[in-house]
Amino acid sequence: MATPSRPVPVLFRPLPKGGRLLKHLLLIGFGLVMLYPLLWMVSSSLKPEELIFRQPGLWPSEVTLDNYVDGWTALKHPFGYYLWNSAVVTALSVVANLVACSLAAYAFARLGFPLKKLWFAVMLGTIMLPHHVVIVPQYIMFSKLGLINTIWPLVMPKILATDAFFVFLMVQFIRTLPRELDEAAEIDGAGYWRTFYRVVMPLCLPALATTAIFTFIWTWNDFLSQLLYLNNPDNFTVPVALRTFLDSSGESSWGPMFAMSIVALGPIFGFFLAGQKYLIRGVATTGLK
Amino acid sequence: MADTVAVERRAKASGPVTGGSRTTERKRREARAAYLFLAPWFVGLFVITIGPILASLYLSFTDYSLLEEAKWVGFDNYVKMFTEDPRFVSSLKVTTIYVVVSVPLQLAFALALALVLDRGLRGLPIYRSIFYLPSLLGGSVAIAILWRKVFGAEGLVNAVLGVFGIQGPGWVSDPDYALGTLILLHVWTFGAPMIIFLAGLRQIPSSYYEAASVDGAGRLRQFRSITLPLLTPIIFFNLVLEVIKSFQSFTQSFIVSNGSGGPADSTLFYTLYLYLKGFKNYDMGYAAAMAWVLLLIIAGLTGVNFLASKYWVFYGDSK
């Protein structure tokens, strides 16, 4: 009699072939339903205006770039002008966050100082703080300083490391690096500053990449602050400019609005494709969105 | 060679060579360096965060419009909110419904998909990316604009329904359905919690499942007795995070209703009403009071979540 073979754990037993195929079919179907609105927006942006709502299908029977041409010039400035404004705000925010948050994170992760535990707890507390609690006084402050319609209200908080999420992310990351490296650098005569930017920062590249990508996406998408602080069409960024489409064109010109929405989503989509690894890892380890 | 130089330099830098004072001097130097590294953060903490929090507490007891001096009115703003302002009450109701319905739904989808994708399914990275993409885009103005059109009277949904001969309502312009479309938009962004769930599932040792199946436990039983309990800390984490986040949703409600919260205030989120009060009516004292109520609500919800977690969240070491 043959000895009974050990049972394969139920969860690992491969599904029967048909079952596996069914699972994939269901997943693909579900994915299609989820992405359908996005795909529909892309295809609609390529259709002549009058066809958009008569065809729920994806394949345009007639392809035209008119919507892009019309949308690009529909507002006070060509759309590229708003893209540039957004790019400036976003680039400054990314640089500011990288520098300010990593400086603070190094101190929390590696240096001893009085009341460290208290300040660390305060820093964690500010992560949970709803932004709306501070917007009224912040707005008053920036308006008294005459900084409405400048980029300072948008960039200043980043220069001052108020995105505590990223400080925390980097503290966690630096803590995983072996301390012997710091000590070796110190023996070689490096001060704190040199240790920070010659030893610790180069090893932090993954955390810095996550910070950069998320800062990019959040700033590019951010609507509330830009709506509050930029009221002059000459300073509009992409989200605020897109919003004026709703006012100026009412319900009629959806084609150009879709076209410019796709232009607005383009950079995020690009970063998504390029930085997937860091995005997924960032979400998985810290719960960033 | 280099070593002796370094030691000499350190000796010089740390002054007298008596053991005790050298370490205190070193500590002092380290603390000084730390405060320099933290300088931007400290300035930000006081100027951008703590200062404004206190200022907004003060403003909440005043009548203030940016142009005139603030006038002390005591608890008037808070009393008015709950007794004389039906729009405030309705915004609170709308937001509560939104959070209570959309967060559990979103997490249920996230967990279900994470379970399907777990354990060696081929093509996992592709599926994961597809389901995650909406989370990245979901908060943007462009997607809110799209949503407005997908659920418009002449939108995608009605065009699809039309194929089956059904005449759908104008979803975003009907007070009965408008909030539903925003809930759907939130559920659509289940990818981020899904990834957190996937990471959590990966932490569960496969030996548990092996042991269970040797004991004859079926798939369902394994899920109920192993997966679910071991996943409760992650579910809890996602729950706290999503409740806090969704209570502060703004962009979707603003764009879908074009800044009005309509139709009939059915999409008037709390934060949108706060914005309208503070920055359209310039009733900044009132807006500050609303901000503090929001802070208390969120702190309260988080507290309740933590207290309740004792009864359902399973931490490995507690048994």
XYZ file of C-alpha atoms in Angstrom:
608
model
C 0.000 0.000 0.000
C 1.309 3.395 -0.886
C 1.821 5.810 1.951
C -0.745 8.589 1.765
C 0.899 11.744 0.431
C 0.774 14.838 2.606
C -2.258 16.908 1.742
C -1.465 20.070 -0.144
C -2.747 23.056 1.836
C -6.091 24.012 0.419
C -5.125 27.587 -0.260
C -2.098 26.629 -2.309
C -3.692 23.859 -4.257
C -3.807 25.239 -7.775
C -7.329 25.956 -8.839
C -8.575 23.732 -11.593
C -7.562 25.239 -14.906
C -11.046 26.472 -15.718
C -11.302 28.128 -12.292
C -8.079 30.037 -12.737
C -9.169 31.238 -16.137
C -12.496 32.336 -14.697
C -10.692 34.299 -11.998
C -8.601 36.120 -14.575
C -11.644 36.831 -16.712
C -13.494 38.286 -13.734
C -10.507 40.440 -12.760
C -10.054 41.720 -16.284
C -13.757 42.449 -16.539
C -13.747 44.312 -13.258
C -10.627 46.253 -14.239
C -12.282 47.281 -17.481
C -15.376 48.543 -15.682
C -13.125 50.547 -13.342
C -11.073 52.076 -16.097
C -13.986 52.557 -18.475
C -14.706 56.172 -17.456
C -11.034 57.066 -18.043
C -10.877 55.328 -21.391
C -14.165 56.927 -22.346
C -12.760 60.353 -21.523
C -9.738 59.712 -23.736
C -11.856 58.499 -26.618
C -14.398 61.321 -26.180
C -11.648 63.900 -26.322
C -10.846 62.608 -29.808
C -14.435 62.639 -31.071
C -16.201 65.566 -32.671
C -18.291 67.352 -30.054
C -21.691 66.230 -31.320
C -20.780 62.538 -31.219
C -19.586 62.394 -27.596
C -22.880 61.614 -25.958
C -24.412 59.659 -28.740
C -21.688 57.004 -28.545
C -21.041 55.317 -25.221
C -18.575 53.008 -27.009
C -14.836 53.523 -26.919
C -13.920 53.392 -30.583
C -14.389 56.831 -32.158
C -15.974 56.554 -35.597
C -14.315 59.811 -36.504
C -11.020 61.009 -35.005
C -10.210 64.695 -34.648
C -7.814 66.819 -32.624
C -10.171 69.832 -32.705
C -11.000 69.493 -29.010
C -7.329 69.806 -28.087
C -6.856 72.836 -30.313
C -10.026 74.503 -29.002
C -9.322 73.634 -25.362
C -5.728 74.869 -25.503
C -6.890 78.351 -26.458
C -10.290 78.503 -24.736
C -9.211 80.437 -21.648
C -7.501 83.783 -21.169
C -4.043 82.282 -21.682
C -3.063 79.281 -23.758
C -3.217 76.148 -21.607
C 0.565 75.790 -21.660
C 0.744 78.932 -19.534
C -1.169 77.198 -16.709
C 0.882 74.042 -17.126
C 4.010 76.133 -16.618
C 2.568 77.775 -13.477
C 1.696 74.374 -12.067
C 5.124 73.039 -12.963
C 6.839 75.895 -11.092
C 4.768 75.433 -7.938
C 5.186 71.672 -8.077
C 8.942 71.694 -8.726
C 9.597 74.149 -5.884
C 7.399 72.095 -3.568
C 9.257 68.900 -4.391
C 12.683 70.452 -3.793
C 11.512 72.160 -0.596
C 10.006 68.967 0.795
C 13.091 66.917 -0.031
C 15.448 69.325 1.712
C 13.382 70.403 4.713
C 11.884 67.012 5.545
C 15.164 65.123 5.274
C 16.943 67.672 7.501
C 14.328 67.257 10.203
C 14.220 63.497 9.753
C 17.987 63.156 10.228
C 17.814 65.026 13.523
C 14.921 62.875 14.784
C 16.486 59.623 13.650
C 20.128 60.119 14.597
C 20.816 63.021 16.950
C 20.129 63.359 20.650
C 18.663 66.582 21.977
C 16.549 67.686 24.947
C 12.795 66.937 24.737
C 13.295 64.799 21.658
C 10.433 62.450 22.556
C 8.031 65.333 23.056
C 8.884 66.996 19.740
C 8.646 63.687 17.936
C 5.176 63.130 19.374
C 4.179 66.661 18.337
C 5.426 65.923 14.820
C 3.330 62.744 14.647
C 0.328 64.669 15.940
C 0.555 67.195 13.124
C 0.201 64.370 10.585
C -3.340 63.720 11.778
C -4.279 67.392 12.019
C -7.051 68.399 9.616
C -5.770 71.060 7.248
C -8.988 73.044 7.550
C -8.236 73.992 11.154
C -5.408 76.230 10.032
C -6.569 77.603 6.677
C -8.517 80.589 7.998
C -5.676 82.106 10.084
C -3.117 81.118 7.436
C -5.132 82.932 4.818
C -5.374 86.009 7.050
C -1.628 85.891 7.690
C -0.678 85.582 4.038
C -3.136 88.264 3.000
C -1.787 90.714 5.637
C 1.686 89.998 4.277
C 0.428 90.830 0.798
C 1.250 87.376 -0.523
C -2.104 86.472 -2.080
C -1.613 85.708 -5.765
C 2.002 84.715 -5.249
C 3.406 81.215 -4.959
C 4.620 81.796 -1.373
C 1.508 80.576 0.444
C 1.792 77.357 -1.563
C 5.531 76.790 -1.224
C 6.375 78.320 2.162
C 4.745 75.518 4.203
C 6.869 73.000 2.283
C 10.080 74.952 2.893
C 9.200 74.784 6.580
C 8.715 71.002 6.582
C 5.030 71.050 7.536
C 4.335 67.888 5.502
C 5.140 65.827 8.557
C 4.131 62.664 6.746
C 7.391 62.769 4.841
C 9.468 63.575 7.915
C 8.017 60.450 9.489
C 8.604 58.377 6.351
C 12.277 59.350 6.291
C 12.796 58.904 10.023
C 11.537 55.343 9.634
C 13.858 54.795 6.716
C 16.986 56.272 8.315
C 16.403 54.126 11.395
C 16.867 51.017 9.277
C 20.356 52.118 8.171
C 23.231 50.695 10.235
C 24.562 53.203 12.738
C 28.104 51.926 12.164
C 28.140 53.961 8.959
C 27.628 57.201 10.865
C 30.268 56.214 13.382
C 32.747 55.342 10.669
C 32.142 58.719 9.051
C 32.677 60.430 12.373
C 35.969 58.605 12.925
C 37.024 59.787 9.496
C 36.468 63.304 10.741
C 33.102 64.068 9.189
C 30.845 66.455 11.090
C 27.079 66.039 11.358
C 26.460 67.952 8.174
C 28.907 65.902 6.128
C 27.584 62.666 7.605
C 24.096 63.792 6.663
C 24.670 64.638 3.045
C 27.583 62.340 2.211
C 26.573 59.172 4.052
C 22.925 59.153 5.067
C 21.265 60.945 2.166
C 22.755 58.789 -0.615
C 21.428 55.707 1.199
C 18.002 57.320 1.546
C 17.378 57.491 -2.174
C 14.336 55.176 -2.091
C 12.677 57.271 0.634
C 13.595 60.474 -1.183
C 12.107 59.099 -4.392
C 8.851 58.224 -2.619
C 8.727 61.706 -1.095
C 9.390 63.380 -4.437
C 6.759 61.393 -6.318
C 4.035 61.852 -3.733
C 4.795 65.545 -3.300
C 4.591 65.900 -7.046
C 1.237 64.153 -7.314
C -0.324 65.853 -4.295
C 0.812 69.317 -5.320
C -0.191 68.818 -8.937
C -3.676 67.658 -7.825
C -4.056 70.098 -4.942
C -7.105 72.261 -5.466
C -8.124 73.945 -2.205
C -4.940 75.942 -1.531
C -4.574 76.980 -5.137
C -8.225 78.025 -5.257
C -7.735 80.086 -2.090
C -4.486 81.813 -2.917
C -4.614 82.260 -6.684
C -7.478 84.502 -7.761
C -5.890 86.240 -10.698
C -6.109 84.382 -14.036
C -2.490 85.389 -14.663
C -1.427 83.170 -11.753
C -3.790 80.269 -12.305
C -2.437 76.760 -12.094
C -3.931 73.800 -13.951
C -6.607 72.770 -11.401
C -7.921 76.314 -11.004
C -7.833 76.894 -14.756
C -9.716 73.649 -15.425
C -12.318 74.738 -12.959
C -13.002 77.949 -14.877
C -14.066 75.794 -17.823
C -17.147 74.913 -15.789
C -18.018 78.588 -15.363
C -17.141 79.941 -18.750
C -18.492 77.260 -21.014
C -21.411 75.907 -19.044
C -22.618 72.555 -20.269
C -21.834 73.032 -23.915
C -18.143 72.459 -24.605
C -17.330 69.131 -22.988
C -14.980 68.099 -25.751
C -12.339 70.770 -25.077
C -12.796 70.339 -21.330
C -12.130 66.608 -21.603
C -9.131 67.261 -23.814
C -7.571 69.631 -21.270
C -8.454 67.295 -18.395
C -6.405 64.643 -20.117
C -3.540 67.079 -20.591
C -3.801 67.834 -16.852
C -3.707 64.146 -15.901
C -0.826 63.421 -18.276
C 2.069 64.243 -15.939
C 0.538 62.209 -13.094
C 0.075 59.290 -15.388
C 3.700 59.641 -16.509
C 4.959 59.643 -12.942
C 2.730 56.688 -12.214
C 4.321 54.678 -15.008
C 7.865 55.769 -14.163
C 7.693 55.554 -10.380
C 5.331 52.652 -9.748
C 7.843 50.789 -7.629
C 8.271 53.676 -5.205
C 4.579 54.499 -5.191
C 3.473 50.979 -4.323
C 6.204 50.573 -1.735
C 5.387 53.960 -0.234
C 1.731 53.082 0.162
C 2.442 49.614 1.483
C 4.858 50.750 4.182
C 3.353 54.002 5.408
C -0.221 54.223 4.249
C 0.418 57.268 2.099
C -2.243 57.907 -0.448
C 47.251 57.959 9.531
C 43.819 59.343 8.851
C 42.681 57.920 12.149
C 45.225 59.753 14.244
C 44.423 62.991 12.470
C 40.760 62.484 13.193
C 41.398 61.667 16.820
C 43.563 64.737 17.202
C 40.949 66.868 15.584
C 38.271 65.473 17.829
C 40.417 66.018 20.878
C 40.962 69.628 19.871
C 37.303 70.163 19.146
C 36.140 68.721 22.439
C 38.450 70.890 24.514
C 39.801 69.678 27.881
C 40.631 65.997 27.893
C 38.851 65.140 31.150
C 36.381 62.329 30.471
C 33.153 63.770 31.922
C 33.227 67.230 30.382
C 34.158 65.786 27.037
C 30.914 63.842 26.855
C 28.810 66.786 28.004
C 30.536 69.024 25.498
C 29.865 66.414 22.853
C 26.215 66.206 23.850
C 25.891 69.948 23.700
C 27.428 69.992 20.243
C 25.061 67.274 19.104
C 22.019 69.090 20.468
C 23.135 72.299 18.778
C 23.458 70.445 15.481
C 20.056 68.840 15.976
C 18.355 72.194 16.490
C 20.023 73.536 13.364
C 18.757 70.558 11.359
C 15.317 71.055 12.857
C 15.248 74.839 12.440
C 12.941 74.928 9.387
C 10.636 72.405 10.977
C 10.444 74.375 14.252
C 9.648 77.614 12.434
C 6.983 75.803 10.429
C 5.537 74.173 13.531
C 5.005 77.498 15.273
C 4.249 79.813 12.337
C 2.323 77.511 9.999
C 0.736 75.046 12.416
C 0.487 75.836 16.148
C 0.121 79.617 15.751
C -2.773 79.287 13.302
C -4.471 76.609 15.427
C -4.521 78.956 18.405
C -5.455 81.926 16.239
C -8.345 79.974 14.816
C -9.490 79.076 18.343
C -9.471 82.782 19.226
C -11.213 83.771 15.983
C -13.923 81.199 16.596
C -15.135 83.363 19.485
C -15.255 86.496 17.368
C -17.084 88.110 14.513
C -14.398 88.785 11.927
C -14.419 89.597 8.230
C -10.792 90.399 7.335
C -11.589 94.092 6.809
C -12.851 95.048 10.245
C -11.431 94.398 13.685
C -12.383 91.109 15.284
C -15.297 91.543 17.694
C -15.574 89.200 20.680
C -18.906 87.355 20.657
C -18.300 84.498 23.082
C -19.932 81.213 22.131
C -22.325 82.825 19.638
C -20.807 81.152 16.583
C -21.022 77.715 18.123
C -24.572 78.234 19.356
C -25.706 79.635 16.021
C -24.310 76.611 14.175
C -26.466 74.079 15.922
C -29.592 76.159 16.490
C -30.018 78.671 13.681
C -28.127 77.317 10.720
C -29.935 74.529 8.865
C -27.242 74.501 6.156
C -24.604 73.687 8.756
C -26.687 70.837 10.135
C -27.366 69.529 6.654
C -23.682 69.720 5.680
C -22.844 67.711 8.773
C -25.487 65.172 7.835
C -24.351 64.905 4.214
C -20.726 64.427 5.249
C -21.638 61.835 7.871
C -23.659 59.807 5.368
C -20.783 60.081 2.912
C -18.232 58.810 5.429
C -20.419 56.098 6.939
C -21.425 54.641 3.573
C -18.348 55.156 1.426
C -15.560 54.134 3.815
C -16.858 50.622 4.667
C -17.763 50.018 1.021
C -14.340 51.154 -0.144
C -12.565 48.989 2.430
C -14.729 45.990 1.555
C -13.736 46.290 -2.097
C -10.108 46.801 -1.110
C -10.085 43.692 1.079
C -11.958 41.531 -1.424
C -9.626 42.420 -4.272
C -6.556 42.005 -2.054
C -7.711 38.488 -1.170
C -8.275 37.608 -4.805
C -4.887 38.979 -5.830
C -2.940 37.402 -2.969
C -0.885 34.218 -3.181
C 0.807 33.823 -6.476
C -1.759 34.906 -8.990
C -0.112 35.498 -12.318
C -0.102 39.096 -13.525
C -0.404 40.483 -9.990
C 1.704 43.615 -10.667
C -0.461 44.538 -13.641
C -3.747 44.081 -11.792
C -2.347 45.925 -8.787
C -1.362 48.903 -10.921
C -4.707 49.022 -12.709
C -6.649 49.011 -9.463
C -4.300 51.539 -7.876
C -4.419 54.120 -10.672
C -7.801 55.623 -9.644
C -6.427 56.341 -6.149
C -3.793 58.597 -7.651
C -6.160 60.430 -9.953
C -9.320 60.405 -7.820
C -8.682 63.649 -5.944
C -8.009 65.761 -9.012
C -10.221 68.383 -10.596
C -10.000 66.558 -13.932
C -11.592 63.401 -12.526
C -14.305 65.369 -10.726
C -15.111 66.996 -14.068
C -15.232 63.575 -15.673
C -17.549 62.333 -12.922
C -19.875 65.236 -13.504
C -20.193 64.131 -17.076
C -20.275 60.375 -16.548
C -23.309 60.870 -14.293
C -24.828 63.841 -16.110
C -28.301 63.776 -17.617
C -26.650 63.188 -20.991
C -23.719 61.285 -19.583
C -22.010 57.965 -20.055
C -24.141 56.053 -17.550
C -27.372 57.154 -19.159
C -26.003 56.434 -22.623
C -25.222 52.884 -21.509
C -28.643 52.551 -19.855
C -30.171 53.895 -23.057
C -28.764 50.909 -24.931
C -31.027 48.761 -22.747
C -33.929 51.130 -23.258
C -33.788 52.634 -19.757
C -34.155 56.378 -19.327
C -31.916 57.281 -16.356
C -32.260 60.444 -14.297
C -29.647 63.236 -14.299
C -27.687 61.636 -11.484
C -25.670 64.686 -10.411
C -28.611 67.063 -10.757
C -31.058 64.959 -8.756
C -30.844 65.524 -4.971
C -31.708 61.864 -4.407
C -28.706 60.557 -6.334
C -26.057 63.307 -6.332
C -24.426 62.202 -3.078
C -24.453 58.621 -4.344
C -22.214 59.599 -7.252
C -19.679 61.099 -4.837
C -19.787 57.961 -2.714
C -19.110 55.932 -5.833
C -16.157 58.167 -6.650
C -14.691 57.457 -3.213
C -15.263 53.718 -3.547
C -13.554 53.894 -6.941
C -10.302 54.838 -5.167
C -10.065 51.561 -3.215
C -6.611 50.819 -4.671
C -4.547 52.473 -1.959
C -6.077 50.547 0.977
C -5.943 47.427 -1.228
C -2.170 47.748 -1.456
C -1.925 48.135 2.311
C -4.051 44.981 2.683
C -1.837 43.107 0.233
C 1.229 44.053 2.274
C -0.582 42.862 5.406
C -1.556 39.539 3.844
C 2.034 38.943 2.955
C 2.978 39.107 6.649
C 0.829 36.113 7.572
C 3.091 33.050 7.756
C 2.009 30.345 5.325
C 2.699 27.711 7.995
C -0.551 28.792 9.700
C -2.519 27.819 6.626
C -0.607 24.571 6.249
C -1.346 23.619 9.840
C -4.999 24.573 9.439
C -5.461 22.536 6.312
C -3.795 19.527 7.900
C -6.444 19.894 10.612
C -9.044 19.822 7.864
C -10.061 23.486 7.811
C -11.617 24.586 4.523
C -10.965 27.843 2.725
C -13.787 29.719 4.383
C -12.789 28.487 7.808
C -9.163 29.487 7.180
C -10.284 32.942 6.183
C -12.428 33.364 9.277
C -9.973 31.937 11.766
C -6.606 32.991 10.380
C -6.743 35.698 7.719
C -9.389 37.928 9.218
C -8.127 38.042 12.823
C -4.513 38.570 11.762
C -5.598 41.305 9.398
C -7.626 43.293 11.947
C -4.762 45.685 12.806
C -4.480 46.606 9.129
C -8.238 46.957 8.753
C -8.183 49.233 11.772
C -5.324 51.316 10.356
C -7.124 51.726 7.032
C -10.366 52.582 8.785
C -8.849 55.366 10.894
C -6.992 56.779 7.911
C -9.961 56.730 5.541
C -12.426 58.192 8.045
C -10.104 61.120 8.719
C -9.432 61.635 5.041
C -12.977 61.342 3.759
C -14.329 63.692 6.408
C -12.150 66.361 4.808
C -13.050 65.685 1.164
C -13.460 68.926 -0.721
C -12.527 68.898 -4.391
C -15.126 66.350 -5.504
C -18.016 68.121 -3.836
C -16.825 71.513 -5.095
C -16.445 70.494 -8.738
C -19.414 68.162 -9.072
C -21.719 70.871 -7.694
C -19.700 73.711 -9.250
C -19.073 75.270 -5.847
C -22.685 75.355 -4.700
C -23.112 72.097 -2.791
C -26.305 71.600 -4.763
C -28.722 70.350 -5.859
C -30.678 71.293 -2.721
C -27.482 71.110 -0.609
C -27.344 67.364 -1.205
C -23.584 67.443 -1.903
C -22.715 70.249 0.513
C -19.730 68.718 2.283
C -18.671 70.154 5.611
C -15.433 71.542 4.202
C -17.230 73.092 1.232
C -19.611 74.907 3.567
C -16.629 76.025 5.650
C -15.027 77.391 2.498
C -18.195 79.196 1.416
C -18.639 80.747 4.873
C -15.034 81.795 5.306
C -13.966 82.774 1.824
C -17.186 83.697 0.003
C -19.126 85.379 2.825
C -15.915 86.370 4.637
C -17.542 85.220 7.851
C -14.168 84.121 9.160
C -15.054 83.854 12.822
C -17.807 81.427 11.929
C -15.518 79.462 9.595
C -12.907 79.213 12.361
C -15.545 77.882 14.728
C -16.527 75.312 12.096
C -12.875 74.346 11.760
C -12.638 73.713 15.480
C -15.820 71.656 15.469
C -14.260 69.637 12.625
C -11.083 69.145 14.647
C -13.129 67.932 17.620
C -15.211 65.604 15.433
C -12.129 64.060 13.868
C -10.341 63.758 17.198
C -13.523 62.219 18.658
C -13.938 59.730 15.815
C -10.303 58.722 16.037
C -10.638 58.308 19.800
C -13.771 56.183 19.447
C -12.016 54.102 16.824
C -9.107 53.462 19.144
C -11.364 52.595 22.087
C -13.511 50.265 20.001
C -10.399 48.643 18.568
C -9.839 46.897 21.907
C -12.854 44.734 21.180
C -12.152 43.626 17.668
C -8.537 44.243 16.743
C -6.316 41.249 17.350
C -2.685 41.826 18.190
C -0.664 38.615 18.116
C 0.731 38.997 21.620
C -2.529 39.619 23.441
C -3.591 35.989 23.594
